[in-house]
PDB file of C-alpha atoms and ligand atoms in Angstrom:
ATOM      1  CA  UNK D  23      80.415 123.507 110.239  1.00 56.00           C
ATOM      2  CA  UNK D  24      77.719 121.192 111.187  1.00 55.00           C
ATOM      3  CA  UNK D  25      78.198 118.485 113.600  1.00 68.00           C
ATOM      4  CA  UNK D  26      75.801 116.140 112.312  1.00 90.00           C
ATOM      5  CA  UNK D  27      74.683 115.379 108.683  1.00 94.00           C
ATOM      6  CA  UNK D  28      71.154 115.849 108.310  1.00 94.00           C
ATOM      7  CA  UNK D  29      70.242 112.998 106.050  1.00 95.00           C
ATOM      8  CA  UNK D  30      68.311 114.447 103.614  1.00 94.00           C
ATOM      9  CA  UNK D  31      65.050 111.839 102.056  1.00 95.00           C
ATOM     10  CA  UNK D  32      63.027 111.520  98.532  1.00 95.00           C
ATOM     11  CA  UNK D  33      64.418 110.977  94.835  1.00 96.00           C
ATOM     12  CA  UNK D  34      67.842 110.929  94.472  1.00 96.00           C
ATOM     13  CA  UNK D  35      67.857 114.383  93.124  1.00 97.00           C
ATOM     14  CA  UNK D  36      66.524 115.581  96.628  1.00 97.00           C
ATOM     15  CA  UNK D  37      69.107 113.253  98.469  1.00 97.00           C
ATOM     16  CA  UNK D  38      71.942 115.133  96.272  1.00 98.00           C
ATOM     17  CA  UNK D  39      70.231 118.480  96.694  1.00 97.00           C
ATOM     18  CA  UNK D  40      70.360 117.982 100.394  1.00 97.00           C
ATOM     19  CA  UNK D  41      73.691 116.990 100.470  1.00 98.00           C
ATOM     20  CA  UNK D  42      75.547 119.119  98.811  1.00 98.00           C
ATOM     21  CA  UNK D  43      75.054 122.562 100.585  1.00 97.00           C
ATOM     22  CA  UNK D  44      76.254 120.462 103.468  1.00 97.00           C
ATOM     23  CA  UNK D  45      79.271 119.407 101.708  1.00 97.00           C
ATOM     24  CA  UNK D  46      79.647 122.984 100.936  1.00 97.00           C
ATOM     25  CA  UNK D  47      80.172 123.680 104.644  1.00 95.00           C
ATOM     26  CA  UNK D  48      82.176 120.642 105.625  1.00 95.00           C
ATOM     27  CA  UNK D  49      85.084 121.882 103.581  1.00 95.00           C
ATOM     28  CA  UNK D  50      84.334 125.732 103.307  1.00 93.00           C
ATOM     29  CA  UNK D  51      87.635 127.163 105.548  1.00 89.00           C
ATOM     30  CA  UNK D  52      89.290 123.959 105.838  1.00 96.00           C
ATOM     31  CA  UNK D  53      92.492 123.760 103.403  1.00 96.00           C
ATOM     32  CA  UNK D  54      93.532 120.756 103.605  1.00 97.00           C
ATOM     33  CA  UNK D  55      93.069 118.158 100.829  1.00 97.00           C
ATOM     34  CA  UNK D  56      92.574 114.812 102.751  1.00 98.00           C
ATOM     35  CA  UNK D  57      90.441 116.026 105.977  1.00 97.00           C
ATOM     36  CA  UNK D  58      88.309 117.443 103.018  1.00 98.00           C
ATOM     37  CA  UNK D  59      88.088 114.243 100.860  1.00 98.00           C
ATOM     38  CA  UNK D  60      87.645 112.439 103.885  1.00 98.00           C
ATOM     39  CA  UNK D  61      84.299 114.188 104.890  1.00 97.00           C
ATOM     40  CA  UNK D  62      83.287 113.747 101.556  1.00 98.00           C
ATOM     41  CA  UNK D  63      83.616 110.184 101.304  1.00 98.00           C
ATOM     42  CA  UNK D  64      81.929 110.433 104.305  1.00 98.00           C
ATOM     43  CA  UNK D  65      79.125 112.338 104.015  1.00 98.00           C
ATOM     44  CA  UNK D  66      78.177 110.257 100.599  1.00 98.00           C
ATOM     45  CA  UNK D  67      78.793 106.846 102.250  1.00 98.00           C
ATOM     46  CA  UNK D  68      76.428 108.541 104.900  1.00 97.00           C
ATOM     47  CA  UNK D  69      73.718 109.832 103.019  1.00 97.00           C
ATOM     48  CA  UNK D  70      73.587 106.968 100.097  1.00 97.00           C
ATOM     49  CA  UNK D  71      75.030 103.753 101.875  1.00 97.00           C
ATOM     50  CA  UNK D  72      77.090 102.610  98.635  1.00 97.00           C
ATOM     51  CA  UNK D  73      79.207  99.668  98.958  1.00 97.00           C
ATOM     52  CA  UNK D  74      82.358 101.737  98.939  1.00 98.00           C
ATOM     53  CA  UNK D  75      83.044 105.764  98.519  1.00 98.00           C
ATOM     54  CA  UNK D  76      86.434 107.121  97.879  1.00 98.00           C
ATOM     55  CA  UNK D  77      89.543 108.643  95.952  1.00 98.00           C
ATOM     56  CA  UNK D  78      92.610 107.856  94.039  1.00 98.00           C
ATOM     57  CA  UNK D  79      94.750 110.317  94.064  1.00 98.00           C
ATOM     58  CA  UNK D  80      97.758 111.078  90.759  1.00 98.00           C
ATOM     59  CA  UNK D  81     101.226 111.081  92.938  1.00 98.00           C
ATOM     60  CA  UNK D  82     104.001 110.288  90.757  1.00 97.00           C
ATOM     61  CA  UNK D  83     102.100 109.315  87.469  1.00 97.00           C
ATOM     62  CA  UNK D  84      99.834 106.828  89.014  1.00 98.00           C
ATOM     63  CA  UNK D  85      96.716 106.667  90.908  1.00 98.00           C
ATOM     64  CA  UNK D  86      97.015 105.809  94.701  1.00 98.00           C
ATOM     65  CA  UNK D  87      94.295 105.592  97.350  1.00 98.00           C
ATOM     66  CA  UNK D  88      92.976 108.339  99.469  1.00 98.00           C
ATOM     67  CA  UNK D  89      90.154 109.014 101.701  1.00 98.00           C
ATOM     68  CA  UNK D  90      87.488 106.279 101.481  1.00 98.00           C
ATOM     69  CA  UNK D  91      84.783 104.540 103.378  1.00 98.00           C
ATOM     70  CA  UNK D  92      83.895 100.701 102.857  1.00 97.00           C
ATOM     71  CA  UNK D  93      86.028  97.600 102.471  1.00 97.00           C
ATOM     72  CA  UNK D  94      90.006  97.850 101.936  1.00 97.00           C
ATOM     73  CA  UNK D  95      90.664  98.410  98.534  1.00 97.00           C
ATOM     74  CA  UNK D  96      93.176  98.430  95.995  1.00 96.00           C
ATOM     75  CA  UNK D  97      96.389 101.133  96.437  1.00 98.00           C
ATOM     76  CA  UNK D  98      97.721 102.002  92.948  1.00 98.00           C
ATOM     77  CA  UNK D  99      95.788 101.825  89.735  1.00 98.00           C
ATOM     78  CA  UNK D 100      97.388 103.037  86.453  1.00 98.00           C
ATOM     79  CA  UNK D 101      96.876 105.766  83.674  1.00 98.00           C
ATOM     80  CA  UNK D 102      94.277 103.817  81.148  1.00 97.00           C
ATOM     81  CA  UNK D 103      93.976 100.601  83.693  1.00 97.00           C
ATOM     82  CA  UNK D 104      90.468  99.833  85.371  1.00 97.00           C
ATOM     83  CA  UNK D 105      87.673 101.677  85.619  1.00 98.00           C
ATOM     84  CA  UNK D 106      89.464 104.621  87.604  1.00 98.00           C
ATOM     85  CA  UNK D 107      92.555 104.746  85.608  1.00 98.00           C
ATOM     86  CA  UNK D 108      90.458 104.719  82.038  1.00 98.00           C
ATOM     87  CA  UNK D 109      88.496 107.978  83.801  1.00 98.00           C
ATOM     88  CA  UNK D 110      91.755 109.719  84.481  1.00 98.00           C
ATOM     89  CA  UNK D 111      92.978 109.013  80.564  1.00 98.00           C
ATOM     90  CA  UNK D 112      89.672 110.311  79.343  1.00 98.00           C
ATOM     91  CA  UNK D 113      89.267 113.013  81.510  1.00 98.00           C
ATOM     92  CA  UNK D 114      85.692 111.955  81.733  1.00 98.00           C
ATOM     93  CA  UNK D 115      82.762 110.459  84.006  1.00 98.00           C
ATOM     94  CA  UNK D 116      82.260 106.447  83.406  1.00 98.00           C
ATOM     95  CA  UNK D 117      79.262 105.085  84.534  1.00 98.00           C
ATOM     96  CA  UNK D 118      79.587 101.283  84.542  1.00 98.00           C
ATOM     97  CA  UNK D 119      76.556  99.413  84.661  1.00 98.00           C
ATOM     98  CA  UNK D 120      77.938  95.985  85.567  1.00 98.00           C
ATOM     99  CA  UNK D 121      81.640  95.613  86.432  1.00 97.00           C
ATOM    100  CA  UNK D 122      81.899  92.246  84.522  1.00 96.00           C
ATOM    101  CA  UNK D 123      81.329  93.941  81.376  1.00 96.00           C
ATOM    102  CA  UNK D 124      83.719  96.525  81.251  1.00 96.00           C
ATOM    103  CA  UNK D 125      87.101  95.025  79.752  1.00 92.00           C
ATOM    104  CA  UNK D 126      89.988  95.891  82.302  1.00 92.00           C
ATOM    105  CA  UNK D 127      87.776  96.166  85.267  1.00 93.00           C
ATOM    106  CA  UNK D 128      90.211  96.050  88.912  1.00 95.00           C
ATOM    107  CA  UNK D 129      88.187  94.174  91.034  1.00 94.00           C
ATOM    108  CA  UNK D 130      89.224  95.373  94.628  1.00 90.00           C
ATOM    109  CA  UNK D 131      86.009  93.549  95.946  1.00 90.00           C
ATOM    110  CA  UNK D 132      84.229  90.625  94.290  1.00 92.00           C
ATOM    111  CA  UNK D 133      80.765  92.255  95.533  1.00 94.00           C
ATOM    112  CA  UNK D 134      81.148  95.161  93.751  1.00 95.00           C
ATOM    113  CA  UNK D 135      78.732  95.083  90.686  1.00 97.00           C
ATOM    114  CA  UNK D 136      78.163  99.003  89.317  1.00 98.00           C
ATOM    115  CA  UNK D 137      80.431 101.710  89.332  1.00 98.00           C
ATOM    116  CA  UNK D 138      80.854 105.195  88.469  1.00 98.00           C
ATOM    117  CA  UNK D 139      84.048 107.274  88.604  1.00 98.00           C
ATOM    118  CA  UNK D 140      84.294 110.969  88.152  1.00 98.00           C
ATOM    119  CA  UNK D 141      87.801 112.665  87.104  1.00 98.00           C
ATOM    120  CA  UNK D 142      88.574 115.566  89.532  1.00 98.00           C
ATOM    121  CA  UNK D 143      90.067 118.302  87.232  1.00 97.00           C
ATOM    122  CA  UNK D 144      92.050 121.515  88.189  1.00 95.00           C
ATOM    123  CA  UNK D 145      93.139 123.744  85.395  1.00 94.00           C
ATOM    124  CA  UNK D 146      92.899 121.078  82.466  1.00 95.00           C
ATOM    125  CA  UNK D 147      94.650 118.455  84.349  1.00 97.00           C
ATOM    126  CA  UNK D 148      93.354 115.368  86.402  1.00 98.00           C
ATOM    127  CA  UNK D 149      94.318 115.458  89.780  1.00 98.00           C
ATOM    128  CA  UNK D 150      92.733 112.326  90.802  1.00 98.00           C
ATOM    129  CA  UNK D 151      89.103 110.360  90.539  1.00 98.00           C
ATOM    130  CA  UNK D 152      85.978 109.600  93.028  1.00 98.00           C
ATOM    131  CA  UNK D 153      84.814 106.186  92.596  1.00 98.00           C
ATOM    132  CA  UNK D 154      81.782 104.828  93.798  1.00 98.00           C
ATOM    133  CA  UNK D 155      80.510 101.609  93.625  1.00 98.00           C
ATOM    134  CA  UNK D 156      77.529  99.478  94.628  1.00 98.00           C
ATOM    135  CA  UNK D 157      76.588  95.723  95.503  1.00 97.00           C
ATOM    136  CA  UNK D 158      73.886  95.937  93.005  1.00 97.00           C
ATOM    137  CA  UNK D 159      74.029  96.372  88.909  1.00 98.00           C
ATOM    138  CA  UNK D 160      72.797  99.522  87.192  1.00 98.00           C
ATOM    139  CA  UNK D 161      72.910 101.723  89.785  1.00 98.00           C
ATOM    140  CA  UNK D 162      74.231 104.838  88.748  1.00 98.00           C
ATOM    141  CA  UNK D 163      73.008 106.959  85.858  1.00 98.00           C
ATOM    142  CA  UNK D 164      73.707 110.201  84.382  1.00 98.00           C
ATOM    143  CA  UNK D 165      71.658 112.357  87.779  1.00 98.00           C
ATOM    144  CA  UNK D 166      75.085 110.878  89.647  1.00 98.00           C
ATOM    145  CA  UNK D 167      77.214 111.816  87.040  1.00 98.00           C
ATOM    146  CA  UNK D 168      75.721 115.342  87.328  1.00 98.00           C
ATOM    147  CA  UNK D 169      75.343 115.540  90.973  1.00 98.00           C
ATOM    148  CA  UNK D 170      79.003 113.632  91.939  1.00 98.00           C
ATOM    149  CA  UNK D 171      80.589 116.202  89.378  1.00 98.00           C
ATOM    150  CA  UNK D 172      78.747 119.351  91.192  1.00 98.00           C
ATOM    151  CA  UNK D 173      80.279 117.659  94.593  1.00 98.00           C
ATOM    152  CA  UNK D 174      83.786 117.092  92.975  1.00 98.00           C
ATOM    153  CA  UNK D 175      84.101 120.982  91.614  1.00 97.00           C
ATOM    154  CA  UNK D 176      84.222 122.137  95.326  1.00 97.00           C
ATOM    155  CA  UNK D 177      87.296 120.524  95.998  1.00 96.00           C
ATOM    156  CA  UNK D 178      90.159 123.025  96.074  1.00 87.00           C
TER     157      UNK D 178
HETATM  158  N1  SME Z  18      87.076  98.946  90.242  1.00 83.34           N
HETATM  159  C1  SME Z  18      88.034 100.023  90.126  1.00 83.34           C
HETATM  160  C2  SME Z  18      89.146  99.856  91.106  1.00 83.34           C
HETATM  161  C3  SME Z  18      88.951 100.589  92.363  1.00 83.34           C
HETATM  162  S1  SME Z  18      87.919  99.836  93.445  1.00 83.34           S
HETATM  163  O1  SME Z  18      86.614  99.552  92.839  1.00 83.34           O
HETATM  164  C4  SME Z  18      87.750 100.612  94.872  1.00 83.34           C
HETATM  165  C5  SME Z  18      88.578 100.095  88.708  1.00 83.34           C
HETATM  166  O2  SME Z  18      88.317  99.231  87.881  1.00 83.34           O
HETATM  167  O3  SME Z  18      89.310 101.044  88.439  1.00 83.34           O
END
């Protein structure tokens, strides 16, 4: 495992491309669920600087919070509430261009203005989300959909 991240610099595609091999061999041999999200919220609040990195987590038929890096942050979202609970009902990737807009939005943190939250899926069922979000508007598009869904298939 490496010791440092090597931060990687260009487009976002290279930034992701750098990222994720190192990802790769933060968790490779390491079994257990939270020291792996951990170093994953990590290693993207690392390499990108968003506002705040983390997971939710389904434990008893709602989402709680995991691993994250930025402010404190809200501790149990419901199925179909928010941002993060309408990605777990879907079973799909929201990108949300400005928080304000999107009916239902938790705000944890009033400078949150973008968001993007990607369901993490093991056999057909939603085990819990990544959300990112960002102190600007419009910041996420479909290359971090692609990208945060490549990161959130290595978790075991
Ligand atoms: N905004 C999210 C809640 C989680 S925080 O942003 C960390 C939502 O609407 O689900």
């Amino acid at each position: 495992m490496a010791e440092d991240l090597n931060i990687g610099h260009g487009s976002k595609e290279e930034q992701y491309l750098s990222l994720i091999p190192q990802i790769k061999g933060l968790i490779e041999g390491e079994p257990d669920l939270t020291a792996n999200l951990a170093n994953i919220a990590a290693a993207l609040k690392e390499q990108f600087n968003f506002f705040w990195v983390g997971f939710y987590l389904v434990k008893n038929d709602v989402l709680v919070l995991a691993p994250f890096q930025g402010p404190v942050a809200c501790t149990r979202i419901g199925r179909g509430r928010g941002v993060c609970g309408t990605s777990w009902e879907r079973a799909k990737t929201i990108i949300v261009p400005d928080v304000e807009k999107f009916p239902g939005h938790i705000a944890c943190n009033s400078a949150s203005k973008s968001e993007i939250v990607v369901p993490i899926i093991k056999n057909n069922l939603v085990i819990g989300v990544l959300d990112v979000d960002s102190s600007d508007y419009d910041t996420f598009d479909a290359v971090d959909a692609t990208f945060l869904e490549k990161i959130v298939a290595l978790i075991r």
